[in-house]
Amino acid sequence: MSKKNLLVVGGTGYLGQHLLQGISEIPGTTYDVAFTYNSFPPQSLLDAFPSSLAFHVDLKTGLGFNSISEQFGRPDVVVNCAALSVPRACQKDPEAATSINVPTSLVNWLSSFSHIDNTLLIHLSTDQVYEGVKSFYKEEDEVFPVNVYGKSKVAAEQFISEKWANFAILRSSIMFGPQTVSPVPKSLPIQWIDGVLSKGDKVEFFNDEYRCPVYVKDVVSVILILIDKWLSEGKKMQLLLNVGGPDRVSRVQMAEAVAQIRGHDPSLIKPVSASSVDRGVMSPADISMDITKLVQTLNFSPTRYKDGVKLTLAAESSS
């Protein structure tokens, strides 16, 4: 069986690196892998995945995609992990949010190949497409984002569903898990909570914003299941899936689980309302998601939040 070309767009980000790791751990892998980066590829990442090709690509302009055409060829699967995902940054610069989060240059480049129906596009979206006024949103519920980040991701979903024949759009919640091969600059949720509580100072956490945090390795598993399904079945795919964990938790409950597992003083966790803090951007109150479709379609059950926290902290202790 000939190897299939797999391209990870945004390979130096948090999910991108975990995905490259997951692919590398498949025994006797049948994939040739390439990934894109925005600024520079960290040497530790290149060393960890020496058989993967790295390409510099500017997603705003599409500059760099032609090098992939020449040196790698048409991908059989593209996983788009790239995004401007900090809501406040998106709010300050809506044009940048749209130009990066709506994959116009990527889709235009893919359209330049013949046999474009043979390429599956897996695109990472967000739970922030939902308004946040109820619990456990389903995929068919109306999208009504309250900030520029959510609006740019809705625009991306619409663009892909109109312009590309075969796709899987994954609406992800907050991802958490171990640090990456090349540490990412952003603070990771569990590690940050553990760090602040270990100092012994009181810390404020929101008690009225709810999400379904998802263990990052589960997101990788979902992507790999979809890739295998696409390549083995060869059937048309147009999927929209909520990808969250099975537990609806507030920031207070997230912190309480870390405190319980690590033995931190729970009285350090000070519950406050999200409305008490000006974050410079509106944030939806309850964007917990119903993941029934994910579980049934892929026969996959995501990790419980507390179990994922234990796995995360264990990985940090051993690293």
Short mmCIF file of C-alpha atoms in Angstrom, two decimals:
data_model
loop_
_atom_site.label_atom_id
_atom_site.label_comp_id
_atom_site.label_asym_id
_atom_site.label_seq_id
_atom_site.Cartn_x
_atom_site.Cartn_y
_atom_site.Cartn_z
CA MET A 1 0.00 0.00 0.00
CA SER A 2 1.45 3.38 -1.03
CA LYS A 3 1.96 5.97 1.67
CA LYS A 4 -0.60 8.76 1.97
CA ASN A 5 0.36 12.42 2.25
CA LEU A 6 -0.76 14.05 5.50
CA LEU A 7 -0.33 17.81 6.01
CA VAL A 8 -0.68 19.45 9.43
CA VAL A 9 -1.29 23.20 9.07
CA GLY A 10 -0.11 24.90 12.25
CA GLY A 11 2.24 22.10 13.27
CA THR A 12 4.14 24.14 15.86
CA GLY A 13 1.03 24.95 17.94
CA TYR A 14 -0.30 23.00 20.90
CA LEU A 15 -2.61 20.62 19.06
CA GLY A 16 -0.35 20.50 15.99
CA GLN A 17 2.59 19.20 18.00
CA HIS A 18 0.48 16.65 19.86
CA LEU A 19 -0.90 15.47 16.51
CA LEU A 20 2.61 15.05 15.06
CA GLN A 21 3.49 13.09 18.19
CA GLY A 22 0.42 10.89 17.84
CA ILE A 23 1.16 10.15 14.17
CA SER A 24 4.78 9.28 14.99
CA GLU A 25 3.61 6.72 17.58
CA ILE A 26 1.54 4.72 15.06
CA PRO A 27 3.43 1.46 14.49
CA GLY A 28 4.45 1.00 10.86
CA THR A 29 2.83 4.29 9.88
CA THR A 30 1.55 4.55 6.32
CA TYR A 31 1.77 8.36 6.21
CA ASP A 32 4.27 10.77 4.74
CA VAL A 33 3.93 13.82 6.97
CA ALA A 34 4.53 17.52 6.46
CA PHE A 35 3.64 20.48 8.63
CA THR A 36 3.54 24.24 8.31
CA TYR A 37 4.87 26.86 10.68
CA ASN A 38 4.35 30.60 10.89
CA SER A 39 7.56 32.09 12.29
CA PHE A 40 10.22 29.39 12.70
CA PRO A 41 10.30 25.65 13.34
CA PRO A 42 11.79 24.93 16.79
CA GLN A 43 14.87 22.69 16.52
CA SER A 44 13.52 20.36 19.22
CA LEU A 45 10.45 19.75 17.05
CA LEU A 46 12.54 19.04 13.95
CA ASP A 47 14.71 16.66 16.00
CA ALA A 48 11.65 14.87 17.43
CA PHE A 49 10.07 14.25 14.00
CA PRO A 50 13.02 14.00 11.60
CA SER A 51 11.03 12.30 8.83
CA SER A 52 8.46 15.13 8.66
CA LEU A 53 8.94 17.99 6.22
CA ALA A 54 8.54 21.54 7.59
CA PHE A 55 7.30 24.43 5.43
CA HIS A 56 7.04 28.13 6.21
CA VAL A 57 3.59 29.36 5.16
CA ASP A 58 1.90 32.74 5.59
CA LEU A 59 -1.78 31.89 5.93
CA LYS A 60 -2.85 35.48 5.30
CA THR A 61 -1.31 35.55 1.81
CA GLY A 62 -0.79 31.86 1.02
CA LEU A 63 2.92 32.48 0.44
CA GLY A 64 4.74 29.17 0.92
CA PHE A 65 2.06 26.75 -0.25
CA ASN A 66 3.72 26.40 -3.65
CA SER A 67 6.82 24.95 -1.96
CA ILE A 68 4.60 22.20 -0.53
CA SER A 69 3.25 21.49 -4.02
CA GLU A 70 6.78 21.12 -5.39
CA GLN A 71 8.40 19.16 -2.56
CA PHE A 72 5.51 17.19 -1.03
CA GLY A 73 2.67 17.13 -3.55
CA ARG A 74 -1.09 16.96 -3.11
CA PRO A 75 -2.07 16.01 0.44
CA ASP A 76 -4.60 13.20 0.90
CA VAL A 77 -5.56 14.71 4.25
CA VAL A 78 -5.08 18.23 5.61
CA VAL A 79 -5.59 18.96 9.32
CA ASN A 80 -5.95 22.69 9.91
CA CYS A 81 -4.89 23.45 13.49
CA ALA A 82 -3.78 27.02 12.75
CA ALA A 83 -5.76 29.85 14.32
CA LEU A 84 -5.62 33.21 16.01
CA SER A 85 -7.37 31.82 19.07
CA VAL A 86 -6.98 34.47 21.78
CA PRO A 87 -10.39 36.20 21.90
CA ARG A 88 -8.99 39.55 23.06
CA ALA A 89 -6.43 39.60 20.23
CA CYS A 90 -9.20 38.82 17.73
CA GLN A 91 -11.36 41.60 19.19
CA LYS A 92 -8.53 44.11 18.76
CA ASP A 93 -7.77 43.06 15.17
CA PRO A 94 -10.83 41.55 13.44
CA GLU A 95 -9.11 41.69 10.04
CA ALA A 96 -6.22 39.51 11.24
CA ALA A 97 -8.68 37.14 12.92
CA THR A 98 -10.61 36.67 9.69
CA SER A 99 -7.55 36.35 7.45
CA ILE A 100 -6.03 33.62 9.64
CA ASN A 101 -9.13 31.84 10.95
CA VAL A 102 -10.99 31.61 7.63
CA PRO A 103 -8.74 29.27 5.58
CA THR A 104 -9.15 31.08 2.26
CA SER A 105 -5.53 30.74 1.14
CA LEU A 106 -5.42 27.06 2.16
CA VAL A 107 -8.58 26.14 0.27
CA ASN A 108 -7.53 28.19 -2.78
CA TRP A 109 -4.21 26.32 -2.83
CA LEU A 110 -5.88 22.92 -2.45
CA SER A 111 -8.19 23.83 -5.33
CA SER A 112 -5.16 24.17 -7.62
CA PHE A 113 -4.65 20.38 -7.63
CA SER A 114 -6.44 17.91 -9.84
CA HIS A 115 -8.56 15.25 -8.08
CA ILE A 116 -9.41 17.70 -5.30
CA ASP A 117 -12.31 15.50 -4.17
CA ASN A 118 -9.65 13.03 -2.99
CA THR A 119 -8.46 15.38 -0.23
CA LEU A 120 -10.13 15.46 3.17
CA LEU A 121 -9.95 18.74 5.11
CA ILE A 122 -10.21 18.39 8.89
CA HIS A 123 -10.71 21.84 10.39
CA LEU A 124 -10.56 22.83 14.05
CA SER A 125 -13.38 25.12 15.11
CA THR A 126 -14.51 26.12 18.60
CA ASP A 127 -17.31 25.91 21.16
CA GLN A 128 -17.33 29.73 21.04
CA VAL A 129 -19.58 29.61 17.97
CA TYR A 130 -22.43 29.10 20.47
CA GLU A 131 -24.14 31.99 22.28
CA GLY A 132 -23.79 30.48 25.74
CA VAL A 133 -27.31 30.87 27.09
CA LYS A 134 -28.06 27.19 27.79
CA SER A 135 -26.28 23.94 28.57
CA PHE A 136 -25.13 21.11 26.29
CA TYR A 137 -25.38 22.59 22.81
CA LYS A 138 -25.94 20.17 19.93
CA GLU A 139 -24.34 20.54 16.50
CA GLU A 140 -27.66 21.47 14.91
CA ASP A 141 -28.33 24.30 17.39
CA GLU A 142 -28.14 27.82 15.99
CA VAL A 143 -24.71 29.44 16.11
CA PHE A 144 -24.66 32.92 17.62
CA PRO A 145 -21.13 33.95 18.62
CA VAL A 146 -20.75 36.87 21.03
CA ASN A 147 -17.20 37.90 20.04
CA VAL A 148 -15.01 38.36 16.95
CA TYR A 149 -13.17 35.08 17.56
CA GLY A 150 -16.42 33.09 17.47
CA LYS A 151 -17.65 35.05 14.44
CA SER A 152 -14.43 34.32 12.51
CA LYS A 153 -14.80 30.60 13.27
CA VAL A 154 -18.44 30.57 12.10
CA ALA A 155 -17.30 32.27 8.88
CA ALA A 156 -14.65 29.55 8.49
CA GLU A 157 -17.20 26.76 8.94
CA GLN A 158 -19.49 28.32 6.33
CA PHE A 159 -16.61 28.88 3.90
CA ILE A 160 -15.41 25.27 4.13
CA SER A 161 -18.88 23.74 3.83
CA GLU A 162 -19.54 25.85 0.71
CA LYS A 163 -16.13 25.54 -0.96
CA TRP A 164 -14.83 22.07 -0.12
CA ALA A 165 -16.33 18.68 -0.99
CA ASN A 166 -15.00 16.51 1.86
CA PHE A 167 -14.49 17.89 5.33
CA ALA A 168 -14.79 17.29 9.05
CA ILE A 169 -15.29 20.37 11.22
CA LEU A 170 -14.46 19.82 14.89
CA ARG A 171 -15.90 22.27 17.41
CA SER A 172 -13.41 21.92 20.22
CA SER A 173 -13.71 23.07 23.81
CA ILE A 174 -10.73 24.14 25.95
CA MET A 175 -7.92 21.66 25.34
CA PHE A 176 -5.75 20.56 28.23
CA GLY A 177 -3.00 18.03 28.67
CA PRO A 178 0.78 17.65 28.82
CA GLN A 179 3.24 20.21 27.52
CA THR A 180 4.48 19.76 23.95
CA VAL A 181 7.87 18.58 22.63
CA SER A 182 8.76 22.21 21.98
CA PRO A 183 7.01 24.11 24.81
CA VAL A 184 4.32 26.50 23.57
CA PRO A 185 4.46 30.10 24.84
CA LYS A 186 0.85 30.22 26.07
CA SER A 187 0.06 29.05 29.60
CA LEU A 188 -1.63 25.65 29.73
CA PRO A 189 -4.74 25.52 31.93
CA ILE A 190 -3.97 22.65 34.31
CA GLN A 191 -0.30 23.57 34.69
CA TRP A 192 -1.26 27.21 35.36
CA ILE A 193 -3.85 26.26 38.00
CA ASP A 194 -1.36 23.91 39.67
CA GLY A 195 1.32 26.60 39.61
CA VAL A 196 -0.74 29.37 41.20
CA LEU A 197 -2.26 27.13 43.89
CA SER A 198 1.16 25.72 44.81
CA LYS A 199 2.28 29.24 45.79
CA GLY A 200 -0.29 29.32 48.60
CA ASP A 201 -1.97 32.59 47.53
CA LYS A 202 -5.73 33.03 47.11
CA VAL A 203 -6.76 33.03 43.45
CA GLU A 204 -10.04 34.06 41.85
CA PHE A 205 -11.82 31.62 39.52
CA PHE A 206 -15.11 32.11 37.68
CA ASN A 207 -18.03 30.14 39.06
CA ASP A 208 -20.54 30.99 36.32
CA GLU A 209 -18.78 30.11 33.04
CA TYR A 210 -19.09 26.51 31.89
CA ARG A 211 -17.17 24.50 29.31
CA CYS A 212 -16.47 20.82 28.53
CA PRO A 213 -12.67 20.73 28.62
CA VAL A 214 -11.21 18.06 26.36
CA TYR A 215 -7.99 16.10 26.90
CA VAL A 216 -5.69 16.96 23.98
CA LYS A 217 -4.77 13.34 23.25
CA ASP A 218 -8.49 12.63 22.77
CA VAL A 219 -8.63 15.32 20.07
CA VAL A 220 -5.64 13.62 18.42
CA SER A 221 -7.46 10.27 18.63
CA VAL A 222 -10.58 11.75 17.02
CA ILE A 223 -8.49 13.17 14.16
CA LEU A 224 -6.68 9.85 13.60
CA ILE A 225 -9.98 7.93 13.62
CA LEU A 226 -11.37 10.32 11.00
CA ILE A 227 -8.26 9.99 8.83
CA ASP A 228 -8.41 6.19 9.00
CA LYS A 229 -12.15 6.24 8.24
CA TRP A 230 -11.60 8.48 5.20
CA LEU A 231 -8.71 6.50 3.77
CA SER A 232 -10.18 3.05 4.41
CA GLU A 233 -13.80 3.70 3.36
CA GLY A 234 -13.23 6.30 0.63
CA LYS A 235 -16.76 7.64 1.11
CA LYS A 236 -17.86 11.26 0.85
CA MET A 237 -17.45 12.94 4.23
CA GLN A 238 -19.20 16.10 5.43
CA LEU A 239 -19.11 15.99 9.21
CA LEU A 240 -19.69 18.55 11.94
CA LEU A 241 -18.82 17.31 15.44
CA ASN A 242 -18.74 18.78 18.93
CA VAL A 243 -15.42 17.67 20.41
CA GLY A 244 -15.50 18.18 24.16
CA GLY A 245 -15.02 16.14 27.26
CA PRO A 246 -17.96 14.41 28.98
CA ASP A 247 -17.99 16.82 31.96
CA ARG A 248 -19.53 20.32 32.16
CA VAL A 249 -17.35 22.28 34.58
CA SER A 250 -16.83 25.86 35.73
CA ARG A 251 -13.36 27.36 36.24
CA VAL A 252 -13.88 26.86 39.98
CA GLN A 253 -14.59 23.16 39.46
CA MET A 254 -11.56 22.88 37.16
CA ALA A 255 -9.38 24.33 39.93
CA GLU A 256 -11.00 22.21 42.66
CA ALA A 257 -10.12 19.02 40.78
CA VAL A 258 -6.47 20.10 40.50
CA ALA A 259 -6.39 21.03 44.21
CA GLN A 260 -7.89 17.68 45.20
CA ILE A 261 -5.45 15.64 43.11
CA ARG A 262 -2.38 17.64 44.13
CA GLY A 263 -3.33 18.18 47.77
CA HIS A 264 -3.52 21.98 47.53
CA ASP A 265 -5.60 23.95 50.05
CA PRO A 266 -9.10 24.29 48.46
CA SER A 267 -9.75 27.49 50.45
CA LEU A 268 -7.24 29.23 48.13
CA ILE A 269 -9.86 28.99 45.37
CA LYS A 270 -12.01 32.13 45.53
CA PRO A 271 -15.21 31.86 43.42
CA VAL A 272 -16.15 35.06 41.57
CA SER A 273 -18.58 35.97 38.80
CA ALA A 274 -17.15 36.40 35.31
CA SER A 275 -18.95 39.76 35.19
CA SER A 276 -16.63 41.04 37.95
CA VAL A 277 -13.64 41.08 35.59
CA ASP A 278 -13.23 43.18 32.44
CA ARG A 279 -11.39 40.97 29.94
CA GLY A 280 -11.80 43.40 27.08
CA VAL A 281 -14.02 40.94 25.20
CA MET A 282 -17.41 39.33 25.71
CA SER A 283 -17.28 35.68 26.74
CA PRO A 284 -20.20 33.21 26.48
CA ALA A 285 -21.45 31.98 29.87
CA ASP A 286 -22.30 28.34 29.19
CA ILE A 287 -21.01 26.69 26.03
CA SER A 288 -21.01 23.15 27.34
CA MET A 289 -21.61 20.72 24.49
CA ASP A 290 -23.56 17.54 23.89
CA ILE A 291 -21.06 15.02 22.47
CA THR A 292 -23.52 12.22 21.70
CA LYS A 293 -22.90 12.51 17.95
CA LEU A 294 -19.11 12.23 18.44
CA VAL A 295 -19.46 9.15 20.64
CA GLN A 296 -21.92 7.42 18.30
CA THR A 297 -20.33 8.37 14.96
CA LEU A 298 -16.77 7.42 15.86
CA ASN A 299 -17.45 4.92 18.65
CA PHE A 300 -15.13 6.93 20.87
CA SER A 301 -15.60 8.07 24.47
CA PRO A 302 -13.49 11.04 25.62
CA THR A 303 -11.63 11.00 28.94
CA ARG A 304 -13.37 12.27 32.09
CA TYR A 305 -12.04 15.66 33.23
CA LYS A 306 -10.53 14.44 36.53
CA ASP A 307 -8.86 11.48 34.80
CA GLY A 308 -7.37 13.84 32.21
CA VAL A 309 -6.07 16.10 34.98
CA LYS A 310 -4.39 13.10 36.64
CA LEU A 311 -2.77 12.10 33.32
CA THR A 312 -1.62 15.69 32.74
CA LEU A 313 -0.07 16.12 36.17
CA ALA A 314 1.56 12.69 36.00
CA ALA A 315 3.16 13.63 32.67
CA GLU A 316 4.46 16.91 34.16
CA SER A 317 5.96 15.05 37.13
CA SER A 318 7.79 12.58 34.91
CA SER A 319 9.13 15.14 32.43
#
